[in-house]
mmCIF file of C-alpha atoms in Angstrom:
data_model
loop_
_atom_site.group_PDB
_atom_site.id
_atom_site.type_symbol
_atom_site.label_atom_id
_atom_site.label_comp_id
_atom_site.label_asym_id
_atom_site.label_seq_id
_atom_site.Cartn_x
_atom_site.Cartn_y
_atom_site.Cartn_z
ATOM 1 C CA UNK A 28 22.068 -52.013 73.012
ATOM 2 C CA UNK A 29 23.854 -54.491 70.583
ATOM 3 C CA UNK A 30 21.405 -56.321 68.267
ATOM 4 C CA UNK A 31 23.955 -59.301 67.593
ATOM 5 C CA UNK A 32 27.231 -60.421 66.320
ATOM 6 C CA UNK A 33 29.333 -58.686 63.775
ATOM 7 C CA UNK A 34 28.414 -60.638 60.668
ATOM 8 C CA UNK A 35 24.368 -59.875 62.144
ATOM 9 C CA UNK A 36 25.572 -56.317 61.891
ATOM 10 C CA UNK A 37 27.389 -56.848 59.065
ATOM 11 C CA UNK A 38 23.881 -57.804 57.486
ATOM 12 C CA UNK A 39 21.572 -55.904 59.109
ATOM 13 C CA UNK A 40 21.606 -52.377 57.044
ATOM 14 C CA UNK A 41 20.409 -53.832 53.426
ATOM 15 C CA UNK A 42 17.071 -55.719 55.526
ATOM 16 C CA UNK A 43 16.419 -52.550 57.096
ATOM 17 C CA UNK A 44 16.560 -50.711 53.932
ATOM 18 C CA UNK A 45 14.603 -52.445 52.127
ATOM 19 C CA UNK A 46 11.626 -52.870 54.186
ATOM 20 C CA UNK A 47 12.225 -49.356 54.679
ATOM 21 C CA UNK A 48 11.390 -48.759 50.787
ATOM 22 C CA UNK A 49 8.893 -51.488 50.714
ATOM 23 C CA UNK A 50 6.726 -49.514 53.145
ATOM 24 C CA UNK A 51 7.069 -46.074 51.045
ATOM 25 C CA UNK A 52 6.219 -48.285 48.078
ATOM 26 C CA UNK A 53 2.906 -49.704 49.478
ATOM 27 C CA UNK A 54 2.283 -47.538 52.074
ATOM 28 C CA UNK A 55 3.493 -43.958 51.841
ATOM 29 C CA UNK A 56 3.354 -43.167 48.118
ATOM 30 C CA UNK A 57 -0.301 -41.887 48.220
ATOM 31 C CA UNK A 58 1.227 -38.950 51.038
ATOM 32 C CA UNK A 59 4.370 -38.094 49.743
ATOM 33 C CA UNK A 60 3.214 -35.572 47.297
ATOM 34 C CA UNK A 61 1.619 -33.958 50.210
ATOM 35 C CA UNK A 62 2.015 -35.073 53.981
ATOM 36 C CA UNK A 63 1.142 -32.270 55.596
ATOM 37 C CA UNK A 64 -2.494 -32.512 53.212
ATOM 38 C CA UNK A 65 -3.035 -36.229 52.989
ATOM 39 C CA UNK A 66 -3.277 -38.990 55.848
ATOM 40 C CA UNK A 67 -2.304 -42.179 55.506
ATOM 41 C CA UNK A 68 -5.210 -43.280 57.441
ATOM 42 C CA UNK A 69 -9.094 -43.802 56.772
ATOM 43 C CA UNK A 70 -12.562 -43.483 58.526
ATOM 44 C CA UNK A 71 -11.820 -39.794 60.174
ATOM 45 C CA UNK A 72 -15.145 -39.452 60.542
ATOM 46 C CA UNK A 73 -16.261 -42.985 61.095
ATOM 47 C CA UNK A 74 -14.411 -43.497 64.257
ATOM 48 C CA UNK A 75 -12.698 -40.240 65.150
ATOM 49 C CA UNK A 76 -9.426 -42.732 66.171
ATOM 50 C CA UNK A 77 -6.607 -41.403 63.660
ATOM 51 C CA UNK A 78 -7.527 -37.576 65.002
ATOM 52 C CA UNK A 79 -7.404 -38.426 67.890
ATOM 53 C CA UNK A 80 -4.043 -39.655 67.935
ATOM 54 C CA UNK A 81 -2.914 -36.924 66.122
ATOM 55 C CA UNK A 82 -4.324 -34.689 69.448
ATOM 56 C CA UNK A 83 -1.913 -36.812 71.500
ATOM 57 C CA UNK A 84 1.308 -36.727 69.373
ATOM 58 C CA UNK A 85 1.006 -32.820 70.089
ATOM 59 C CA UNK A 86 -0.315 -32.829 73.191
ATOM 60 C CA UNK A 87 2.351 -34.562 75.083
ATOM 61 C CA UNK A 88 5.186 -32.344 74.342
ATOM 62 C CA UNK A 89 3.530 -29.482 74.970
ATOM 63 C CA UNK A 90 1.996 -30.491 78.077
ATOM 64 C CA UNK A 91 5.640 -31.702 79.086
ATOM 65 C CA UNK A 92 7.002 -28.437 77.829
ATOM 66 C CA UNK A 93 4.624 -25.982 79.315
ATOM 67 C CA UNK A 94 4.819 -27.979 83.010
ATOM 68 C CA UNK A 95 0.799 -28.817 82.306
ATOM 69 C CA UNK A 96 -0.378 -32.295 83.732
ATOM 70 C CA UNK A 97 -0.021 -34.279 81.071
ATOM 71 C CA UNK A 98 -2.160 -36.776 81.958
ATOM 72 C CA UNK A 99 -5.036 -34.356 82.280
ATOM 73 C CA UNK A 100 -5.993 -31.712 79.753
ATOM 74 C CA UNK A 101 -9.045 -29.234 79.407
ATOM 75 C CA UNK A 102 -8.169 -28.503 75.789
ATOM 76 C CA UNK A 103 -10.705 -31.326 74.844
ATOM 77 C CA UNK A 104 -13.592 -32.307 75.708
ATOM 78 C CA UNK A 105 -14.865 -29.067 77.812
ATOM 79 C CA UNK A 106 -16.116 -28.437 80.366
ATOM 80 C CA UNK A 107 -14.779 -31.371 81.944
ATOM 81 C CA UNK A 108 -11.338 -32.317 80.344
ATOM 82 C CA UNK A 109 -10.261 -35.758 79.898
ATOM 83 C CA UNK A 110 -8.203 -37.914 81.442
ATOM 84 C CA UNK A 111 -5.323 -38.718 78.804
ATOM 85 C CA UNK A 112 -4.668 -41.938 81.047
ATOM 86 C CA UNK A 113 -7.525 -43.144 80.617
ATOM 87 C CA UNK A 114 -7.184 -43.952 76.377
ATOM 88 C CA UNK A 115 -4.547 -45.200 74.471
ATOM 89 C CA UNK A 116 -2.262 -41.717 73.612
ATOM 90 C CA UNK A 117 1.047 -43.490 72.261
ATOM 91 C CA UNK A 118 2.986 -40.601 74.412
ATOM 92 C CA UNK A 119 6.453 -42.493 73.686
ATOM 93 C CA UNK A 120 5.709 -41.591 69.715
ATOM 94 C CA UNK A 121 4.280 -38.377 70.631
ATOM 95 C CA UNK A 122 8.183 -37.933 72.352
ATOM 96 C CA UNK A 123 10.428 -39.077 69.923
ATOM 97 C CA UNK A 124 8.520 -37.346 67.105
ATOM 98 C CA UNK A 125 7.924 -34.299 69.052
ATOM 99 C CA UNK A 126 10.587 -32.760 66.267
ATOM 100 C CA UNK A 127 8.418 -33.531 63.282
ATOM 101 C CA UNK A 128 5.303 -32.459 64.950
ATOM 102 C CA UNK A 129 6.863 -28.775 66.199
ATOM 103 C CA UNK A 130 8.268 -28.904 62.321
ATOM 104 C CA UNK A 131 5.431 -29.727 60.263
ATOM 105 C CA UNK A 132 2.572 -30.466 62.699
ATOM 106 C CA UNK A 133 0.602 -33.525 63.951
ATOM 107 C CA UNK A 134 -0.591 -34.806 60.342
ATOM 108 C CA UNK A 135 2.843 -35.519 59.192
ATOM 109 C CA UNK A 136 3.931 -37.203 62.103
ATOM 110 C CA UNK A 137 0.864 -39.701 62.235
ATOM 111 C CA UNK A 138 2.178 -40.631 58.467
ATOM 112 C CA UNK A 139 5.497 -41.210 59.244
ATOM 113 C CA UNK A 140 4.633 -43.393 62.302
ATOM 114 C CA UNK A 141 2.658 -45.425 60.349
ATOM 115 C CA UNK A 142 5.718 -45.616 57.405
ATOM 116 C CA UNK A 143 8.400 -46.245 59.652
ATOM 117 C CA UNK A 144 6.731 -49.037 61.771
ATOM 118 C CA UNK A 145 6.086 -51.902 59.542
ATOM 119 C CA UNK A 146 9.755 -50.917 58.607
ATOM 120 C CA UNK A 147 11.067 -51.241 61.919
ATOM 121 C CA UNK A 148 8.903 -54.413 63.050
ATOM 122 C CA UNK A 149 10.728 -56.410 60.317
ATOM 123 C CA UNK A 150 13.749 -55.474 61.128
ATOM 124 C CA UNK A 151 13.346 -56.211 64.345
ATOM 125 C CA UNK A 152 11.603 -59.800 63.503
ATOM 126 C CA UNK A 153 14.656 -60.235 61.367
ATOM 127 C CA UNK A 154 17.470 -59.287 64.057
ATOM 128 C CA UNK A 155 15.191 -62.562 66.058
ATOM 129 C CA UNK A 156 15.192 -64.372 63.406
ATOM 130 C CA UNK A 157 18.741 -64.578 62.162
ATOM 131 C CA UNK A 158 19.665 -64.738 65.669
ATOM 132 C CA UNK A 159 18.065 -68.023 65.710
ATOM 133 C CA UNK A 160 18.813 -69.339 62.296
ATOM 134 C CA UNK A 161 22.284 -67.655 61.663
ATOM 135 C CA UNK A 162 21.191 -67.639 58.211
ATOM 136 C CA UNK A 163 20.231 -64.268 56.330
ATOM 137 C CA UNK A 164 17.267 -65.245 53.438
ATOM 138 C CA UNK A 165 15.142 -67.397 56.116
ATOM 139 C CA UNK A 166 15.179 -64.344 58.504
ATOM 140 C CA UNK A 167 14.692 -61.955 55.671
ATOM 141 C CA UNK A 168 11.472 -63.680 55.136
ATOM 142 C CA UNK A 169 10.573 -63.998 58.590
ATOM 143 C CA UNK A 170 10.746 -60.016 58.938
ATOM 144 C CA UNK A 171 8.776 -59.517 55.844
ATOM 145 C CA UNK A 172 5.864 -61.853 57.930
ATOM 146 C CA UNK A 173 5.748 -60.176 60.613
ATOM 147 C CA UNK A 174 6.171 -56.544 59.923
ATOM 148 C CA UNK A 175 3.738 -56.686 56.453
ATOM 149 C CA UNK A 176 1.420 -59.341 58.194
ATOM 150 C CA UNK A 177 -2.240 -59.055 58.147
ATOM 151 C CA UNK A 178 -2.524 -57.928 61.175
ATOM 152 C CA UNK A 179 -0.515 -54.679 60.751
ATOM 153 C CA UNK A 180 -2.148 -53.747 57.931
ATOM 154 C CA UNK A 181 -5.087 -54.362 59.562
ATOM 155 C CA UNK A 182 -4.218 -51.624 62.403
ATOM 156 C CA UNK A 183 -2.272 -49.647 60.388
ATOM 157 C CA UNK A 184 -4.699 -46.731 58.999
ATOM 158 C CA UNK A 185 -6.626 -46.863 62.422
ATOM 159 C CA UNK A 186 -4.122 -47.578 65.322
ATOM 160 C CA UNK A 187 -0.950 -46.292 66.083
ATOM 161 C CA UNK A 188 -0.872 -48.149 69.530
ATOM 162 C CA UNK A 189 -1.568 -51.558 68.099
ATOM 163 C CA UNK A 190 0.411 -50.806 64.690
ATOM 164 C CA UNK A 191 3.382 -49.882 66.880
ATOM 165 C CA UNK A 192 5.092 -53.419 67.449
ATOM 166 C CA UNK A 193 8.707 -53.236 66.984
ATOM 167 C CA UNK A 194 9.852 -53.611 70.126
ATOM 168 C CA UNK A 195 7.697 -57.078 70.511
ATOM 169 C CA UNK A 196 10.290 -59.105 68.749
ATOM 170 C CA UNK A 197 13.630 -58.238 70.704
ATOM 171 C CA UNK A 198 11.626 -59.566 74.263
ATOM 172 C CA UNK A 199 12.232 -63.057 73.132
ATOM 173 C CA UNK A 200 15.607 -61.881 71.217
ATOM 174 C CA UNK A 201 17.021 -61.325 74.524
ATOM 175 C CA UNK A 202 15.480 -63.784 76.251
ATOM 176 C CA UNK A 203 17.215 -66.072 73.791
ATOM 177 C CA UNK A 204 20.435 -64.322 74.483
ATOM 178 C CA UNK A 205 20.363 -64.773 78.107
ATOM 179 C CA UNK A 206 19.561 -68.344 77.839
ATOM 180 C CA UNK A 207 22.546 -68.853 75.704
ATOM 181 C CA UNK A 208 24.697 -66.774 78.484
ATOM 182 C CA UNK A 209 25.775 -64.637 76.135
ATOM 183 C CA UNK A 210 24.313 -61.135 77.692
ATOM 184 C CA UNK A 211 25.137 -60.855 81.524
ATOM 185 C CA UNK A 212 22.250 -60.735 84.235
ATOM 186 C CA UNK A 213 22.540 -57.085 84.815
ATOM 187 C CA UNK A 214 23.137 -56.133 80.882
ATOM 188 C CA UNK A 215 20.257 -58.326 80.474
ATOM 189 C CA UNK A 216 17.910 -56.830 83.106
ATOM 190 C CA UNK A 217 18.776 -53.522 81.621
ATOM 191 C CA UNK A 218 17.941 -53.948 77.897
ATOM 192 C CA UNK A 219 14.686 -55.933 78.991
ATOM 193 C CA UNK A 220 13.334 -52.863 81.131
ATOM 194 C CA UNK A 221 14.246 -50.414 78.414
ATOM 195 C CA UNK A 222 12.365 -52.384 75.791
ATOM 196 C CA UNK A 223 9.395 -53.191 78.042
ATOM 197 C CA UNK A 224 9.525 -48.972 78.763
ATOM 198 C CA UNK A 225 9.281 -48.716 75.392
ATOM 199 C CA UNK A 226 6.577 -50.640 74.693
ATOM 200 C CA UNK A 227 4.781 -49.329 77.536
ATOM 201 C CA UNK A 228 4.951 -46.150 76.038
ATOM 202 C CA UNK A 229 3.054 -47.095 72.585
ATOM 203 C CA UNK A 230 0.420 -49.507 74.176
ATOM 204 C CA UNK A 231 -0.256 -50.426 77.076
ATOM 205 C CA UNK A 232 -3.094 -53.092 75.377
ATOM 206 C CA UNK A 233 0.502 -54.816 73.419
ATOM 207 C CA UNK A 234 2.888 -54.362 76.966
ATOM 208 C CA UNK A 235 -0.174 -56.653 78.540
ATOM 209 C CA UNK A 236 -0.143 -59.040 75.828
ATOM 210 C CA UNK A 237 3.830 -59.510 76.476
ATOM 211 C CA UNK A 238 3.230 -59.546 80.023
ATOM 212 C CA UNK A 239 0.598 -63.264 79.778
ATOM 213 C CA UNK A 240 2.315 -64.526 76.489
ATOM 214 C CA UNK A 241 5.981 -64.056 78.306
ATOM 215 C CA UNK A 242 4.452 -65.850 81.580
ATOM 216 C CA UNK A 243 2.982 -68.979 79.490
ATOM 217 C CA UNK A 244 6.016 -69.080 77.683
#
């Protein structure tokens, strides 16, 4: 999917990059020495939250890989199991990072989730943004807002499936783009189900939100 003109893409790679190092910077230096030893996370043993996400980004892929249920396992919980759809398991990270985990194991993958998406929720808040201004150092800013905001630092040591909002700013990009006419119906239909997928598959608590916001707006 095309995130805008050329002179958007032209633009787009220094933004990216930078928010990229800005999260290392503030957010990933304290692990780097040693991700596979130190979380970038806090209150293990207060709430039991960032663990248990870690259980998920390694359960899905093998559940998937070994034809288990995945939505069903015994491995926790015994006796009785759990059921996985029952609490927020991020199974679209647990996917895509399913490489990192089998690499270096659940620990590492929880701290580059929670590098990578203040990163990407700029970016993505920027590709709206300069969309809508056509001007570079306004959406610049506007990323910075978004993805560092107080509300994703907030989440961002705790809660992968509310930390995880990237995909929330290209609903109303392409909204935007289909009001202008210059995405098709079908193209449009398309990218708007893949993103919505996506989002599904990090939190279904966020993919709600969208759902009322998107209908008031």
């Amino acid at each position: 999917m095309r995130l805008g003109s050329r002179g958007l893409r032209s633009s787009a790679s220094p933004p990216l990059l930078f928010y990229l190092g800005l999260s290392v910077v503030l957010f990933g230096r304290h692990v780097l020495t040693d991700p596979a030893g130190h979380c970038l996370c806090s209150g293990l043993s207060a709430t039991g939250d960032p663990p248990a996400f870690m259980w998920a980004l390694s359960w899905w892929p093998h559940a998937i890989g070994h034809g288990l249920n995945p939505f069903y396992s015994r491995a926790i919980w015994a006796p009785g199991g759990v059921n996985v759809a029952t609490f927020a398991s991020i199974p679209g990270a647990a996917l895509v990072l399913f490489p990192v985990t089998q690499a270096f194991g659940p620990l590492v993958s929880y701290n580059v989730l929670a590098v990578v998406s203040p990163a990407l929720s700029a970016f993505t808040a920027f590709v709206l943004c300069r969309h809508l201004t056509r001007k570079t150092a306004p959406a610049f800013i506007g990323g910075l807002i978004f993805g560092f905001s107080s509300y994703e630092l907030e989440h961002l040591t705790q809660h992968p499936n509310l930390f995880t909002v990237f995909f929330i700013p290209l609903f109303p990009y392409l909204a935007v783009k289909r009001l202008e006419e210059t995405i098709s119906r079908r193209r449009f239909v398309a990218a708007i189900a893949a993103v919505f997928i996506g989002q599904f598959l990090l939190s279904t608590e966020l993919t709600f939100d969208v759902v009322i916001f998107g209908a008031v707006a």
